PDB file of C-alpha atoms in Angstrom:
ATOM      1  CA  UNK A   1      61.179 -86.619 118.445  1.00 42.00           C
ATOM      2  CA  UNK A   2      60.961 -84.113 120.384  1.00 44.00           C
ATOM      3  CA  UNK A   3      57.387 -81.961 119.534  1.00 49.00           C
ATOM      4  CA  UNK A   4      57.410 -78.061 119.135  1.00 58.00           C
ATOM      5  CA  UNK A   5      57.552 -75.675 121.687  1.00 52.00           C
ATOM      6  CA  UNK A   6      55.530 -72.555 121.164  1.00 58.00           C
ATOM      7  CA  UNK A   7      55.618 -69.157 122.988  1.00 46.00           C
ATOM      8  CA  UNK A   8      53.323 -67.375 123.848  1.00 53.00           C
ATOM      9  CA  UNK A   9      54.652 -63.695 125.028  1.00 53.00           C
ATOM     10  CA  UNK A  10      51.992 -62.916 127.661  1.00 56.00           C
ATOM     11  CA  UNK A  11      52.511 -66.162 129.390  1.00 51.00           C
ATOM     12  CA  UNK A  12      56.203 -66.736 128.943  1.00 46.00           C
ATOM     13  CA  UNK A  13      56.854 -62.603 130.347  1.00 52.00           C
ATOM     14  CA  UNK A  14      54.630 -63.874 133.811  1.00 50.00           C
ATOM     15  CA  UNK A  15      55.935 -67.188 134.527  1.00 45.00           C
ATOM     16  CA  UNK A  16      59.707 -66.609 132.623  1.00 41.00           C
ATOM     17  CA  UNK A  17      60.826 -63.017 133.482  1.00 42.00           C
ATOM     18  CA  UNK A  18      63.281 -63.820 135.378  1.00 44.00           C
ATOM     19  CA  UNK A  19      65.603 -65.166 132.100  1.00 49.00           C
ATOM     20  CA  UNK A  20      65.538 -62.009 131.501  1.00 46.00           C
ATOM     21  CA  UNK A  21      66.158 -60.243 134.794  1.00 53.00           C
ATOM     22  CA  UNK A  22      69.457 -62.925 135.016  1.00 56.00           C
ATOM     23  CA  UNK A  23      70.858 -62.042 131.508  1.00 62.00           C
ATOM     24  CA  UNK A  24      72.393 -59.200 133.061  1.00 77.00           C
ATOM     25  CA  UNK A  25      76.305 -61.671 133.825  1.00 85.00           C
ATOM     26  CA  UNK A  26      76.100 -62.082 130.358  1.00 88.00           C
ATOM     27  CA  UNK A  27      75.527 -58.261 129.318  1.00 88.00           C
ATOM     28  CA  UNK A  28      78.380 -57.919 131.231  1.00 89.00           C
ATOM     29  CA  UNK A  29      80.259 -60.488 129.594  1.00 92.00           C
ATOM     30  CA  UNK A  30      79.446 -58.693 126.116  1.00 94.00           C
ATOM     31  CA  UNK A  31      81.197 -55.795 127.167  1.00 93.00           C
ATOM     32  CA  UNK A  32      79.247 -53.978 124.470  1.00 94.00           C
ATOM     33  CA  UNK A  33      80.269 -50.706 122.711  1.00 93.00           C
ATOM     34  CA  UNK A  34      77.977 -48.180 121.613  1.00 95.00           C
ATOM     35  CA  UNK A  35      77.898 -48.168 117.793  1.00 96.00           C
ATOM     36  CA  UNK A  36      78.566 -51.865 117.713  1.00 97.00           C
ATOM     37  CA  UNK A  37      76.629 -53.860 115.438  1.00 98.00           C
ATOM     38  CA  UNK A  38      75.299 -56.770 117.275  1.00 98.00           C
ATOM     39  CA  UNK A  39      73.838 -60.560 116.421  1.00 98.00           C
ATOM     40  CA  UNK A  40      70.736 -61.005 119.636  1.00 96.00           C
ATOM     41  CA  UNK A  41      70.415 -64.632 118.412  1.00 97.00           C
ATOM     42  CA  UNK A  42      67.261 -66.244 120.059  1.00 95.00           C
ATOM     43  CA  UNK A  43      66.072 -62.574 121.044  1.00 93.00           C
ATOM     44  CA  UNK A  44      63.237 -63.966 122.815  1.00 90.00           C
ATOM     45  CA  UNK A  45      60.204 -60.737 123.443  1.00 89.00           C
ATOM     46  CA  UNK A  46      63.435 -58.431 122.870  1.00 91.00           C
ATOM     47  CA  UNK A  47      63.507 -57.317 126.557  1.00 88.00           C
ATOM     48  CA  UNK A  48      67.336 -57.943 126.861  1.00 88.00           C
ATOM     49  CA  UNK A  49      67.693 -56.815 122.658  1.00 92.00           C
ATOM     50  CA  UNK A  50      65.973 -53.339 123.616  1.00 91.00           C
ATOM     51  CA  UNK A  51      68.700 -53.551 126.900  1.00 89.00           C
ATOM     52  CA  UNK A  52      71.683 -53.475 124.306  1.00 93.00           C
ATOM     53  CA  UNK A  53      69.927 -50.967 122.086  1.00 94.00           C
ATOM     54  CA  UNK A  54      70.046 -48.424 125.012  1.00 91.00           C
ATOM     55  CA  UNK A  55      73.357 -48.899 125.079  1.00 93.00           C
ATOM     56  CA  UNK A  56      73.621 -47.202 121.882  1.00 95.00           C
ATOM     57  CA  UNK A  57      74.039 -50.246 120.095  1.00 95.00           C
ATOM     58  CA  UNK A  58      73.269 -51.407 116.367  1.00 97.00           C
ATOM     59  CA  UNK A  59      71.107 -54.771 117.252  1.00 97.00           C
ATOM     60  CA  UNK A  60      69.599 -57.226 115.480  1.00 98.00           C
ATOM     61  CA  UNK A  61      66.914 -59.660 117.200  1.00 97.00           C
ATOM     62  CA  UNK A  62      66.039 -63.306 115.567  1.00 97.00           C
ATOM     63  CA  UNK A  63      63.794 -65.874 116.898  1.00 95.00           C
ATOM     64  CA  UNK A  64      61.945 -68.852 115.478  1.00 93.00           C
ATOM     65  CA  UNK A  65      59.236 -67.941 117.426  1.00 90.00           C
ATOM     66  CA  UNK A  66      57.257 -65.245 115.293  1.00 92.00           C
ATOM     67  CA  UNK A  67      54.688 -64.686 118.568  1.00 90.00           C
ATOM     68  CA  UNK A  68      58.217 -63.283 120.227  1.00 89.00           C
ATOM     69  CA  UNK A  69      59.042 -61.422 117.687  1.00 94.00           C
ATOM     70  CA  UNK A  70      55.713 -59.915 116.954  1.00 93.00           C
ATOM     71  CA  UNK A  71      56.310 -58.528 120.519  1.00 91.00           C
ATOM     72  CA  UNK A  72      60.254 -57.621 119.933  1.00 93.00           C
ATOM     73  CA  UNK A  73      59.039 -55.287 116.694  1.00 96.00           C
ATOM     74  CA  UNK A  74      56.457 -53.930 119.217  1.00 93.00           C
ATOM     75  CA  UNK A  75      59.650 -52.648 121.305  1.00 91.00           C
ATOM     76  CA  UNK A  76      60.066 -50.724 117.779  1.00 95.00           C
ATOM     77  CA  UNK A  77      63.116 -52.851 117.610  1.00 96.00           C
ATOM     78  CA  UNK A  78      65.066 -54.400 114.333  1.00 97.00           C
ATOM     79  CA  UNK A  79      62.906 -58.359 115.075  1.00 97.00           C
ATOM     80  CA  UNK A  80      63.450 -61.150 112.533  1.00 97.00           C
ATOM     81  CA  UNK A  81      62.123 -64.493 112.374  1.00 97.00           C
ATOM     82  CA  UNK A  82      64.648 -66.709 111.921  1.00 97.00           C
ATOM     83  CA  UNK A  83      65.805 -70.983 112.622  1.00 96.00           C
ATOM     84  CA  UNK A  84      68.824 -70.070 114.504  1.00 97.00           C
ATOM     85  CA  UNK A  85      70.155 -73.716 113.157  1.00 97.00           C
ATOM     86  CA  UNK A  86      70.161 -71.689 109.601  1.00 97.00           C
ATOM     87  CA  UNK A  87      71.371 -67.904 109.881  1.00 98.00           C
ATOM     88  CA  UNK A  88      70.890 -65.704 106.724  1.00 96.00           C
ATOM     89  CA  UNK A  89      74.199 -62.931 107.292  1.00 98.00           C
ATOM     90  CA  UNK A  90      77.063 -62.834 106.525  1.00 98.00           C
ATOM     91  CA  UNK A  91      80.319 -60.838 108.027  1.00 97.00           C
ATOM     92  CA  UNK A  92      77.948 -58.208 109.033  1.00 97.00           C
ATOM     93  CA  UNK A  93      78.341 -58.359 113.039  1.00 98.00           C
ATOM     94  CA  UNK A  94      81.019 -57.308 115.794  1.00 98.00           C
ATOM     95  CA  UNK A  95      79.822 -59.720 118.472  1.00 98.00           C
ATOM     96  CA  UNK A  96      76.314 -62.064 118.447  1.00 98.00           C
ATOM     97  CA  UNK A  97      74.843 -62.960 121.837  1.00 95.00           C
ATOM     98  CA  UNK A  98      72.600 -64.833 122.991  1.00 95.00           C
ATOM     99  CA  UNK A  99      70.969 -65.194 126.571  1.00 92.00           C
ATOM    100  CA  UNK A 100      68.974 -68.846 127.451  1.00 91.00           C
ATOM    101  CA  UNK A 101      67.871 -69.660 124.023  1.00 93.00           C
ATOM    102  CA  UNK A 102      70.637 -72.031 122.233  1.00 97.00           C
ATOM    103  CA  UNK A 103      69.458 -74.916 124.484  1.00 95.00           C
ATOM    104  CA  UNK A 104      66.525 -74.692 122.362  1.00 93.00           C
ATOM    105  CA  UNK A 105      68.775 -75.722 119.079  1.00 95.00           C
ATOM    106  CA  UNK A 106      69.718 -79.356 118.952  1.00 94.00           C
ATOM    107  CA  UNK A 107      72.272 -78.806 115.755  1.00 97.00           C
ATOM    108  CA  UNK A 108      75.061 -76.780 117.596  1.00 97.00           C
ATOM    109  CA  UNK A 109      77.903 -77.041 115.194  1.00 98.00           C
ATOM    110  CA  UNK A 110      75.215 -75.787 112.467  1.00 98.00           C
ATOM    111  CA  UNK A 111      73.688 -72.576 114.551  1.00 98.00           C
ATOM    112  CA  UNK A 112      77.906 -72.283 115.634  1.00 98.00           C
ATOM    113  CA  UNK A 113      78.814 -72.300 112.102  1.00 98.00           C
ATOM    114  CA  UNK A 114      76.109 -69.946 110.937  1.00 98.00           C
ATOM    115  CA  UNK A 115      77.264 -67.447 113.691  1.00 98.00           C
ATOM    116  CA  UNK A 116      80.369 -67.718 112.854  1.00 98.00           C
ATOM    117  CA  UNK A 117      79.427 -66.500 109.297  1.00 98.00           C
ATOM    118  CA  UNK A 118      77.448 -63.720 110.967  1.00 98.00           C
ATOM    119  CA  UNK A 119      80.532 -62.212 112.138  1.00 98.00           C
ATOM    120  CA  UNK A 120      83.508 -60.117 111.319  1.00 97.00           C
ATOM    121  CA  UNK A 121      86.981 -60.810 111.965  1.00 96.00           C
ATOM    122  CA  UNK A 122      87.441 -61.330 114.859  1.00 93.00           C
ATOM    123  CA  UNK A 123      84.292 -60.866 116.158  1.00 98.00           C
ATOM    124  CA  UNK A 124      83.051 -62.344 119.421  1.00 98.00           C
ATOM    125  CA  UNK A 125      80.329 -65.093 120.517  1.00 98.00           C
ATOM    126  CA  UNK A 126      79.091 -64.422 123.634  1.00 96.00           C
ATOM    127  CA  UNK A 127      76.224 -66.163 125.529  1.00 95.00           C
ATOM    128  CA  UNK A 128      74.413 -68.500 128.122  1.00 94.00           C
ATOM    129  CA  UNK A 129      72.681 -71.097 128.049  1.00 95.00           C
ATOM    130  CA  UNK A 130      71.289 -74.300 130.129  1.00 95.00           C
ATOM    131  CA  UNK A 131      74.574 -76.462 130.578  1.00 97.00           C
ATOM    132  CA  UNK A 132      74.578 -80.422 132.018  1.00 98.00           C
ATOM    133  CA  UNK A 133      72.313 -80.856 134.427  1.00 97.00           C
ATOM    134  CA  UNK A 134      70.977 -77.934 134.726  1.00 96.00           C
ATOM    135  CA  UNK A 135      67.160 -79.158 135.349  1.00 96.00           C
ATOM    136  CA  UNK A 136      67.778 -82.525 135.609  1.00 97.00           C
ATOM    137  CA  UNK A 137      65.343 -82.705 138.418  1.00 98.00           C
ATOM    138  CA  UNK A 138      62.134 -81.440 136.489  1.00 97.00           C
ATOM    139  CA  UNK A 139      63.928 -83.294 133.438  1.00 98.00           C
ATOM    140  CA  UNK A 140      63.541 -86.573 135.069  1.00 98.00           C
ATOM    141  CA  UNK A 141      59.981 -86.385 136.676  1.00 98.00           C
ATOM    142  CA  UNK A 142      58.837 -85.436 133.472  1.00 98.00           C
ATOM    143  CA  UNK A 143      60.518 -87.928 131.525  1.00 98.00           C
ATOM    144  CA  UNK A 144      59.183 -90.627 134.106  1.00 98.00           C
ATOM    145  CA  UNK A 145      55.630 -89.789 134.190  1.00 98.00           C
ATOM    146  CA  UNK A 146      55.929 -89.902 130.228  1.00 98.00           C
ATOM    147  CA  UNK A 147      57.410 -93.440 130.677  1.00 98.00           C
ATOM    148  CA  UNK A 148      54.194 -94.219 133.146  1.00 98.00           C
ATOM    149  CA  UNK A 149      51.965 -93.483 130.266  1.00 97.00           C
ATOM    150  CA  UNK A 150      54.000 -95.674 127.637  1.00 97.00           C
ATOM    151  CA  UNK A 151      55.491 -92.121 125.500  1.00 96.00           C
ATOM    152  CA  UNK A 152      59.271 -92.372 125.965  1.00 97.00           C
ATOM    153  CA  UNK A 153      59.743 -89.127 127.576  1.00 97.00           C
ATOM    154  CA  UNK A 154      63.447 -89.251 126.586  1.00 96.00           C
ATOM    155  CA  UNK A 155      62.405 -88.726 123.261  1.00 96.00           C
ATOM    156  CA  UNK A 156      60.291 -85.650 124.036  1.00 96.00           C
ATOM    157  CA  UNK A 157      62.645 -83.382 125.238  1.00 95.00           C
ATOM    158  CA  UNK A 158      63.781 -80.575 122.859  1.00 93.00           C
ATOM    159  CA  UNK A 159      66.347 -79.483 125.270  1.00 95.00           C
ATOM    160  CA  UNK A 160      70.977 -79.813 124.659  1.00 97.00           C
ATOM    161  CA  UNK A 161      72.501 -79.153 127.806  1.00 97.00           C
ATOM    162  CA  UNK A 162      76.408 -79.341 126.954  1.00 98.00           C
ATOM    163  CA  UNK A 163      78.869 -79.844 129.887  1.00 98.00           C
ATOM    164  CA  UNK A 164      82.182 -77.150 129.057  1.00 97.00           C
ATOM    165  CA  UNK A 165      84.149 -80.443 127.284  1.00 98.00           C
ATOM    166  CA  UNK A 166      81.466 -81.309 124.698  1.00 98.00           C
ATOM    167  CA  UNK A 167      81.071 -77.106 123.640  1.00 98.00           C
ATOM    168  CA  UNK A 168      84.555 -76.314 123.953  1.00 98.00           C
ATOM    169  CA  UNK A 169      85.356 -78.789 121.065  1.00 98.00           C
ATOM    170  CA  UNK A 170      82.309 -77.311 119.651  1.00 98.00           C
ATOM    171  CA  UNK A 171      82.999 -73.558 119.222  1.00 98.00           C
ATOM    172  CA  UNK A 172      87.003 -74.995 118.222  1.00 98.00           C
ATOM    173  CA  UNK A 173      86.068 -76.870 115.352  1.00 98.00           C
ATOM    174  CA  UNK A 174      83.458 -73.979 114.413  1.00 98.00           C
ATOM    175  CA  UNK A 175      86.774 -71.799 113.958  1.00 98.00           C
ATOM    176  CA  UNK A 176      86.376 -69.732 116.951  1.00 98.00           C
ATOM    177  CA  UNK A 177      88.847 -69.642 120.013  1.00 97.00           C
ATOM    178  CA  UNK A 178      87.317 -69.496 123.516  1.00 97.00           C
ATOM    179  CA  UNK A 179      88.770 -66.785 125.764  1.00 96.00           C
ATOM    180  CA  UNK A 180      86.098 -68.250 128.580  1.00 96.00           C
ATOM    181  CA  UNK A 181      83.912 -70.884 129.569  1.00 97.00           C
ATOM    182  CA  UNK A 182      81.816 -71.591 132.224  1.00 95.00           C
ATOM    183  CA  UNK A 183      79.694 -74.489 134.380  1.00 95.00           C
ATOM    184  CA  UNK A 184      77.701 -71.999 136.473  1.00 91.00           C
ATOM    185  CA  UNK A 185      74.878 -73.685 138.919  1.00 92.00           C
ATOM    186  CA  UNK A 186      71.918 -71.314 139.434  1.00 90.00           C
ATOM    187  CA  UNK A 187      68.952 -72.645 141.805  1.00 92.00           C
ATOM    188  CA  UNK A 188      66.634 -70.313 140.350  1.00 90.00           C
ATOM    189  CA  UNK A 189      63.745 -69.278 142.915  1.00 89.00           C
ATOM    190  CA  UNK A 190      60.622 -69.004 140.046  1.00 90.00           C
ATOM    191  CA  UNK A 191      57.845 -66.480 141.010  1.00 87.00           C
ATOM    192  CA  UNK A 192      54.910 -68.694 141.224  1.00 90.00           C
ATOM    193  CA  UNK A 193      53.742 -72.089 141.627  1.00 94.00           C
ATOM    194  CA  UNK A 194      55.845 -75.192 139.590  1.00 96.00           C
ATOM    195  CA  UNK A 195      53.068 -75.069 137.160  1.00 95.00           C
ATOM    196  CA  UNK A 196      53.270 -72.097 134.980  1.00 91.00           C
ATOM    197  CA  UNK A 197      56.940 -73.669 134.640  1.00 92.00           C
ATOM    198  CA  UNK A 198      55.544 -76.255 133.176  1.00 95.00           C
ATOM    199  CA  UNK A 199      52.796 -74.743 130.892  1.00 90.00           C
ATOM    200  CA  UNK A 200      55.841 -72.617 129.352  1.00 86.00           C
ATOM    201  CA  UNK A 201      58.483 -74.587 129.314  1.00 90.00           C
ATOM    202  CA  UNK A 202      57.503 -77.961 129.062  1.00 93.00           C
ATOM    203  CA  UNK A 203      54.940 -77.666 125.974  1.00 92.00           C
ATOM    204  CA  UNK A 204      56.904 -80.697 124.057  1.00 95.00           C
ATOM    205  CA  UNK A 205      56.377 -82.880 126.583  1.00 97.00           C
ATOM    206  CA  UNK A 206      52.841 -82.220 127.014  1.00 96.00           C
ATOM    207  CA  UNK A 207      52.125 -82.345 123.726  1.00 95.00           C
ATOM    208  CA  UNK A 208      52.892 -85.882 123.875  1.00 96.00           C
ATOM    209  CA  UNK A 209      49.351 -86.585 125.460  1.00 97.00           C
ATOM    210  CA  UNK A 210      45.649 -85.869 124.393  1.00 96.00           C
ATOM    211  CA  UNK A 211      44.627 -82.480 125.672  1.00 95.00           C
ATOM    212  CA  UNK A 212      42.376 -84.462 128.308  1.00 97.00           C
ATOM    213  CA  UNK A 213      44.891 -85.824 130.184  1.00 96.00           C
ATOM    214  CA  UNK A 214      47.933 -83.092 129.775  1.00 96.00           C
ATOM    215  CA  UNK A 215      46.171 -81.225 133.151  1.00 96.00           C
ATOM    216  CA  UNK A 216      46.835 -84.378 135.469  1.00 97.00           C
ATOM    217  CA  UNK A 217      50.565 -85.423 133.886  1.00 98.00           C
ATOM    218  CA  UNK A 218      51.650 -81.512 134.730  1.00 97.00           C
ATOM    219  CA  UNK A 219      49.853 -82.130 138.337  1.00 98.00           C
ATOM    220  CA  UNK A 220      51.763 -85.274 138.696  1.00 98.00           C
ATOM    221  CA  UNK A 221      54.871 -83.814 137.918  1.00 98.00           C
ATOM    222  CA  UNK A 222      54.054 -81.001 140.253  1.00 98.00           C
ATOM    223  CA  UNK A 223      53.602 -83.906 143.102  1.00 98.00           C
ATOM    224  CA  UNK A 224      56.876 -84.917 142.165  1.00 98.00           C
ATOM    225  CA  UNK A 225      58.831 -81.985 142.384  1.00 98.00           C
ATOM    226  CA  UNK A 226      57.132 -80.593 145.390  1.00 97.00           C
ATOM    227  CA  UNK A 227      59.753 -82.781 147.996  1.00 97.00           C
ATOM    228  CA  UNK A 228      63.088 -81.139 146.158  1.00 96.00           C
ATOM    229  CA  UNK A 229      61.919 -78.109 145.047  1.00 97.00           C
ATOM    230  CA  UNK A 230      59.113 -76.342 147.131  1.00 97.00           C
ATOM    231  CA  UNK A 231      60.024 -74.906 150.475  1.00 96.00           C
ATOM    232  CA  UNK A 232      57.844 -74.833 153.649  1.00 94.00           C
ATOM    233  CA  UNK A 233      56.471 -71.996 152.690  1.00 95.00           C
ATOM    234  CA  UNK A 234      55.489 -73.172 149.236  1.00 95.00           C
ATOM    235  CA  UNK A 235      57.875 -71.174 147.346  1.00 95.00           C
ATOM    236  CA  UNK A 236      59.124 -72.986 144.096  1.00 96.00           C
ATOM    237  CA  UNK A 237      62.956 -73.179 143.381  1.00 95.00           C
ATOM    238  CA  UNK A 238      64.055 -74.825 139.997  1.00 94.00           C
ATOM    239  CA  UNK A 239      67.314 -76.859 139.799  1.00 95.00           C
ATOM    240  CA  UNK A 240      69.055 -74.487 136.886  1.00 93.00           C
ATOM    241  CA  UNK A 241      72.652 -75.103 135.197  1.00 95.00           C
ATOM    242  CA  UNK A 242      74.303 -72.445 133.076  1.00 94.00           C
ATOM    243  CA  UNK A 243      77.215 -72.705 130.960  1.00 96.00           C
ATOM    244  CA  UNK A 244      78.584 -68.983 129.914  1.00 95.00           C
ATOM    245  CA  UNK A 245      81.272 -68.335 127.171  1.00 96.00           C
ATOM    246  CA  UNK A 246      82.791 -66.105 125.261  1.00 97.00           C
ATOM    247  CA  UNK A 247      84.732 -66.679 122.146  1.00 98.00           C
ATOM    248  CA  UNK A 248      86.774 -64.968 119.348  1.00 98.00           C
ATOM    249  CA  UNK A 249      86.838 -65.394 115.517  1.00 97.00           C
ATOM    250  CA  UNK A 250      89.685 -67.239 114.177  1.00 91.00           C
ATOM    251  CA  UNK A 251      91.557 -65.327 111.784  1.00 69.00           C
TER     252      UNK A 251
END
């Protein structure tokens, strides 16, 4: 079973601002209209939530992290701590939007059922998550370094990276008609060393180890990745693959 990932808003802003910066295509797919009620599922620190609000939408953000919700509330947003697998809304929203969050929710059927309940008739569900093959090299290095320490590395993985076929089936079974879905390779230049990425996103791996061993573990993973993901100038690129989709609640 994966250990709990926690979120430090300052660390996230420092090492992962690209997550929101690269969210523009999924906002375009949402095509929000002023006055619409939108739920931002997995809103994080609220940067994209605020973007939707600036377009005249009535936006509610939810996230499982109290620290991230606190950061979103400081932006003046309606943001609430809520588990994405246990949404507590009923027919309130014209659209549900999600960027870079659904792959942290390991039970897609529960998520999609909650989204369906939250939407008004014919409401739309638009999102982007890690897709099949996302950070495959990074995950492989993380898993193998844990295995060498006698820890089940695969069991520590917190991510759900579906194929187009898998997620299409999940959406259809959950009461949606899929209008668009695609797997998009997106190698992503990191703002700094891969160590920052690992410290931000791989906590469920590092937390399986005693605190005294975590630094050497991260260093070992970094060295395994350096020939594949770092260029001659020392710039790091993460092997991201995104799954982007749009669907409408069926009648």
